[in-house]
XYZ file of C-alpha atoms in Angstrom:
371
model
C -287.167 -8.456 -9.216
C -289.361 -6.771 -11.806
C -289.069 -7.420 -15.516
C -287.590 -3.969 -16.073
C -285.052 -3.956 -13.239
C -281.584 -2.874 -14.287
C -280.080 -6.245 -13.363
C -282.159 -8.042 -15.960
C -280.494 -8.419 -19.345
C -283.814 -8.406 -21.179
C -287.099 -6.656 -20.604
C -290.606 -7.724 -21.479
C -291.624 -4.060 -21.596
C -291.654 -2.125 -24.890
C -288.796 0.348 -25.477
C -289.438 3.864 -24.297
C -290.311 6.501 -26.864
C -287.624 9.053 -27.657
C -289.699 11.817 -26.052
C -290.001 9.866 -22.797
C -286.249 9.229 -22.740
C -285.613 12.946 -23.263
C -287.933 13.889 -20.393
C -286.276 11.365 -18.073
C -282.825 12.671 -18.963
C -283.883 16.269 -18.310
C -285.654 15.355 -15.065
C -282.562 13.493 -13.820
C -280.230 16.363 -14.750
C -282.264 19.152 -13.171
C -283.620 17.139 -10.280
C -280.512 15.258 -9.133
C -277.326 16.177 -11.044
C -277.407 19.979 -10.791
C -277.354 21.415 -7.285
C -276.755 25.088 -8.110
C -275.819 27.159 -11.183
C -272.140 26.524 -10.335
C -272.542 22.962 -11.676
C -273.328 24.108 -15.229
C -270.831 23.385 -18.027
C -272.006 26.121 -20.427
C -273.395 29.626 -20.069
C -276.694 28.623 -21.682
C -278.662 28.768 -18.440
C -277.022 31.991 -17.309
C -276.411 33.701 -20.657
C -278.551 36.793 -20.531
C -277.317 40.245 -19.636
C -278.358 42.030 -16.464
C -282.132 42.356 -16.038
C -283.617 45.854 -15.724
C -283.154 47.575 -12.359
C -286.806 47.140 -11.436
C -286.456 43.343 -11.798
C -283.095 43.238 -10.020
C -284.647 45.022 -7.059
C -287.550 42.561 -7.023
C -285.144 39.608 -7.072
C -283.903 40.695 -3.645
C -287.318 39.750 -2.288
C -287.189 36.184 -3.652
C -285.978 33.533 -1.148
C -282.313 32.566 -1.564
C -282.989 28.859 -2.107
C -285.320 29.647 -4.982
C -282.665 31.858 -6.577
C -279.862 29.321 -6.145
C -281.817 26.467 -7.714
C -283.030 28.470 -10.711
C -281.602 27.912 -14.198
C -282.555 30.304 -16.975
C -281.196 32.228 -19.949
C -283.080 35.498 -19.608
C -285.536 37.545 -17.568
C -288.835 37.111 -19.431
C -290.923 39.295 -17.138
C -292.529 42.210 -19.002
C -293.641 45.174 -16.937
C -297.171 46.534 -16.725
C -298.645 43.136 -15.785
C -300.623 44.128 -12.690
C -303.840 42.145 -12.487
C -302.947 39.733 -15.305
C -303.232 35.939 -15.450
C -299.763 34.532 -16.082
C -298.545 31.017 -16.874
C -294.895 29.940 -16.548
C -293.876 26.913 -18.633
C -291.206 24.822 -16.927
C -291.188 26.961 -13.800
C -288.308 25.106 -12.110
C -287.567 26.447 -8.641
C -290.159 29.162 -9.260
C -288.039 32.310 -9.501
C -289.907 33.829 -12.428
C -293.260 32.876 -10.907
C -292.339 34.668 -7.695
C -291.302 37.748 -9.680
C -294.420 37.659 -11.854
C -296.620 37.276 -8.775
C -294.983 40.298 -7.183
C -295.572 42.500 -10.232
C -299.067 41.107 -10.929
C -300.116 41.978 -7.382
C -303.004 40.565 -5.375
C -305.366 41.088 -8.330
C -303.309 38.891 -10.666
C -302.767 35.131 -10.732
C -299.667 33.092 -11.564
C -299.387 29.376 -12.343
C -296.113 27.504 -12.697
C -295.988 24.140 -14.483
C -293.047 21.768 -14.113
C -292.451 18.010 -14.358
C -289.570 17.765 -11.875
C -290.577 16.790 -8.342
C -287.433 18.202 -6.725
C -287.930 21.613 -8.333
C -291.628 21.700 -7.497
C -290.789 20.973 -3.866
C -288.494 24.004 -3.773
C -290.987 26.308 -5.498
C -293.871 25.381 -3.197
C -291.898 25.462 0.033
C -291.157 29.190 0.103
C -294.439 30.873 -0.867
C -295.358 31.699 2.748
C -291.937 33.260 3.374
C -292.258 35.293 0.165
C -295.741 36.499 1.139
C -294.406 37.961 4.377
C -291.605 39.710 2.512
C -293.827 41.414 -0.089
C -296.672 42.208 2.308
C -299.507 40.379 0.565
C -300.525 36.830 -0.278
C -300.067 36.294 -4.019
C -302.341 34.107 -6.132
C -299.503 31.719 -6.865
C -299.591 27.962 -7.388
C -297.404 25.282 -8.921
C -298.739 22.317 -10.887
C -296.997 19.127 -11.882
C -297.308 18.410 -15.573
C -295.864 18.561 -19.067
C -295.687 21.747 -21.102
C -296.583 19.798 -24.267
C -299.968 18.904 -22.719
C -300.856 21.342 -19.983
C -302.819 20.310 -16.878
C -306.623 20.439 -17.179
C -306.682 23.200 -14.555
C -305.548 25.594 -17.315
C -308.465 26.068 -19.753
C -308.546 27.575 -23.242
C -308.281 31.364 -23.580
C -307.523 31.849 -19.887
C -304.072 33.465 -19.776
C -302.990 37.015 -20.559
C -299.337 36.063 -20.609
C -297.300 32.890 -21.072
C -293.674 33.106 -19.968
C -290.850 30.586 -20.058
C -287.136 30.680 -19.343
C -284.751 28.326 -21.145
C -287.201 25.406 -21.101
C -288.856 25.025 -24.525
C -285.546 23.793 -25.967
C -285.691 20.883 -23.489
C -289.002 19.665 -24.883
C -289.053 16.676 -27.255
C -292.091 18.241 -29.012
C -291.589 21.975 -29.380
C -294.482 22.548 -31.833
C -296.823 21.060 -29.207
C -295.552 23.593 -26.649
C -296.314 26.443 -29.042
C -299.772 25.034 -29.812
C -300.605 24.686 -26.120
C -299.418 28.230 -25.430
C -301.571 29.584 -28.245
C -304.565 27.582 -26.999
C -304.505 28.868 -23.422
C -303.748 32.497 -24.318
C -306.566 35.005 -24.503
C -306.964 37.013 -27.694
C -304.534 39.891 -27.290
C -302.332 37.828 -25.003
C -298.678 37.110 -25.511
C -296.015 34.450 -25.155
C -292.975 36.318 -23.809
C -290.071 33.925 -23.331
C -286.315 33.412 -23.382
C -284.715 30.317 -24.851
C -281.688 28.877 -26.621
C -281.399 28.911 -30.410
C -278.803 27.915 -32.982
C -277.590 29.352 -36.271
C -278.082 25.974 -37.981
C -279.814 22.597 -37.685
C -277.826 20.408 -35.337
C -276.447 16.960 -36.264
C -277.519 13.796 -34.440
C -274.292 13.625 -32.392
C -275.256 16.887 -30.695
C -278.999 16.240 -30.481
C -278.516 12.899 -28.692
C -275.858 14.020 -26.198
C -277.343 13.787 -22.680
C -275.227 16.480 -21.037
C -275.850 18.881 -23.916
C -279.578 18.233 -23.494
C -279.398 19.136 -19.840
C -277.301 22.200 -20.648
C -280.026 23.451 -23.045
C -277.765 23.076 -26.101
C -278.805 19.827 -27.830
C -282.447 20.880 -28.062
C -281.756 24.345 -29.464
C -283.889 25.089 -32.507
C -282.462 26.608 -35.664
C -283.744 30.201 -35.477
C -285.493 30.124 -38.855
C -287.202 26.803 -38.065
C -288.529 28.303 -34.837
C -290.034 31.242 -36.727
C -291.711 28.857 -39.181
C -293.182 26.743 -36.378
C -294.470 29.813 -34.538
C -296.193 31.069 -37.685
C -297.821 27.672 -38.304
C -299.444 27.847 -34.873
C -300.804 31.367 -35.425
C -298.054 33.583 -33.996
C -297.623 35.248 -37.392
C -295.109 37.947 -36.498
C -292.452 36.775 -33.979
C -290.562 39.714 -32.516
C -287.028 39.405 -31.163
C -286.496 41.369 -27.960
C -282.905 40.565 -26.925
C -280.092 38.314 -28.139
C -276.780 37.259 -26.582
C -274.289 34.572 -27.572
C -273.808 31.488 -25.394
C -270.279 30.351 -24.531
C -269.498 26.648 -24.256
C -266.571 26.613 -21.842
C -266.118 22.835 -21.604
C -263.538 21.797 -24.285
C -265.066 18.364 -24.873
C -268.565 19.770 -25.372
C -267.241 22.564 -27.588
C -265.581 19.979 -29.842
C -268.842 18.054 -30.213
C -270.721 21.229 -31.174
C -268.154 22.200 -33.819
C -268.878 25.450 -35.684
C -272.450 25.809 -34.467
C -273.174 29.077 -32.657
C -275.788 29.302 -29.944
C -277.769 32.264 -28.674
C -280.040 33.177 -25.809
C -282.960 35.044 -27.385
C -286.076 36.578 -25.892
C -289.052 36.472 -28.254
C -292.498 38.026 -28.133
C -295.350 36.107 -29.786
C -298.756 37.823 -29.837
C -302.086 36.061 -30.278
C -303.935 38.549 -32.449
C -306.226 37.682 -35.390
C -305.356 40.897 -37.240
C -301.643 40.056 -37.598
C -300.341 39.573 -41.132
C -297.319 37.669 -42.444
C -295.820 40.930 -43.722
C -295.742 44.361 -42.142
C -298.187 46.497 -44.085
C -298.489 50.289 -44.136
C -301.850 51.825 -43.245
C -300.537 55.255 -42.268
C -300.927 54.599 -38.550
C -298.890 55.950 -35.670
C -298.688 55.120 -31.972
C -298.110 57.251 -28.892
C -296.738 55.732 -25.698
C -298.264 57.190 -22.522
C -295.260 56.477 -20.284
C -297.376 54.454 -17.874
C -295.496 51.129 -17.680
C -293.423 50.769 -14.481
C -289.700 51.059 -15.140
C -290.323 52.608 -18.572
C -291.491 56.139 -17.890
C -289.323 57.734 -20.600
C -289.592 55.157 -23.379
C -290.846 51.650 -24.111
C -288.969 48.901 -25.949
C -291.355 46.666 -27.853
C -288.575 44.701 -29.557
C -285.063 45.178 -30.949
C -286.388 47.532 -33.667
C -289.025 49.528 -31.814
C -288.351 51.955 -28.979
C -291.188 54.421 -28.462
C -290.376 57.692 -26.672
C -293.046 58.839 -24.263
C -295.620 61.196 -25.862
C -293.800 61.211 -29.209
C -295.751 59.997 -32.278
C -294.157 56.919 -33.820
C -295.029 55.515 -37.241
C -296.033 51.839 -37.103
C -297.056 49.063 -39.427
C -300.407 47.338 -38.967
C -298.889 44.498 -36.958
C -297.171 46.809 -34.499
C -300.376 48.829 -34.147
C -302.187 45.596 -33.228
C -299.534 44.585 -30.692
C -299.631 47.966 -29.006
C -303.404 48.123 -28.749
C -305.300 48.682 -31.990
C -309.034 48.335 -31.186
C -308.120 47.707 -27.552
C -307.417 43.991 -28.042
C -303.799 43.707 -26.855
C -302.959 43.449 -23.163
C -300.742 46.490 -23.783
C -303.590 48.654 -25.102
C -304.121 50.785 -21.991
C -300.560 52.095 -22.257
C -300.762 53.319 -25.878
C -302.838 55.449 -28.192
C -303.184 54.145 -31.747
C -304.085 56.719 -34.387
C -305.524 55.756 -37.758
C -307.201 52.602 -39.016
C -306.794 50.134 -41.878
C -309.232 51.748 -44.297
C -306.424 52.864 -46.643
C -303.468 50.676 -47.576
C -300.158 52.183 -48.698
C -298.284 48.981 -49.496
C -295.496 47.338 -47.512
C -294.258 49.277 -44.523
C -290.948 51.041 -45.210
C -288.435 49.092 -43.140
C -285.076 50.245 -44.409
C -285.429 52.870 -47.088
C -285.597 56.644 -46.787
C -287.257 58.010 -43.649
C -291.035 58.209 -44.117
C -292.459 61.740 -44.106
C -294.146 61.595 -40.726
C -293.779 62.821 -37.115
C -291.302 60.046 -36.265
C -289.383 57.440 -38.216
C -289.875 53.817 -37.373
C -287.923 50.746 -38.214
C -290.098 47.691 -38.214
C -288.344 44.366 -38.185
C -289.062 41.230 -36.241
C -286.476 38.504 -36.589
C -287.670 36.334 -39.427
C -291.257 37.413 -38.912
C -293.032 40.213 -40.711
C -291.095 43.241 -41.862
C -287.296 43.233 -42.351
């Protein structure tokens, strides 16, 4: 019997760090406790609304086992990603990796990182079947590792896109996840991810509850703290894409959570050196070309920006950068940016009278730059 066997009353080994205990709890819950989404006690891992039609159609091509074993709170797969390098943090059964690989095509490359052996086994087992279904062999692989310290196979400045689905909240070191994402992203790349957030900082009774950890509730960040952490890393203007409230259906868990309200939110975090902490007005406007699949008539950048195809749209400097100013953003080929930053007109008008220009724009990331 080893010194750390359960039967022993004492152990000669040092106590495990809180982060290690959290990882073990999560690995146990997702690897052995949950069998399908029917076993969940809250809507946290199934909270998002229906994905766009183009994604729903693609989901039909993903093997059933992969779909059944997937737990997520959104559909963080932006369109227009053909040929891109994409990294999925906490890839689980691999659903989002399979979808990303389909849309990235044979010219793109997708890597999924997960720490749970059971989930990795599922994700790796069905790639051949998926290849036959979609008619080409995707550049798709799954690595075992931690999202707080990514495997060495993923170098600096190598990824166009980092995605994640209801996983960052499970990490015991969320700032490290953001730092790693920023490190591996190329300039002009983006972290596009869905996760669980709270309207307040949670008390210890919630944060230490094992089931609530597994259900993606206990690790939920207070929204404003998340924005602060993202800005510290270099993601200066977090943009909220979608938001839906999470329902805790289990009476016992609801009582523990008290008045706290939880949300599934999709955020966009761009790695661009020209971003500012406020949205500034340089008299620029953008024109969407209508070239992103599934968005021929308009393009939704975030919950405050919907650009109609071929219609000029006033933008702040940050939005101009995100859409392709100087050709640095991964989105640049889909937009025309008119004007530069040679003249500054002050803060961008976010909520006052409509600006005298071809199209009015409301600029307002959640907690980030303007509004």
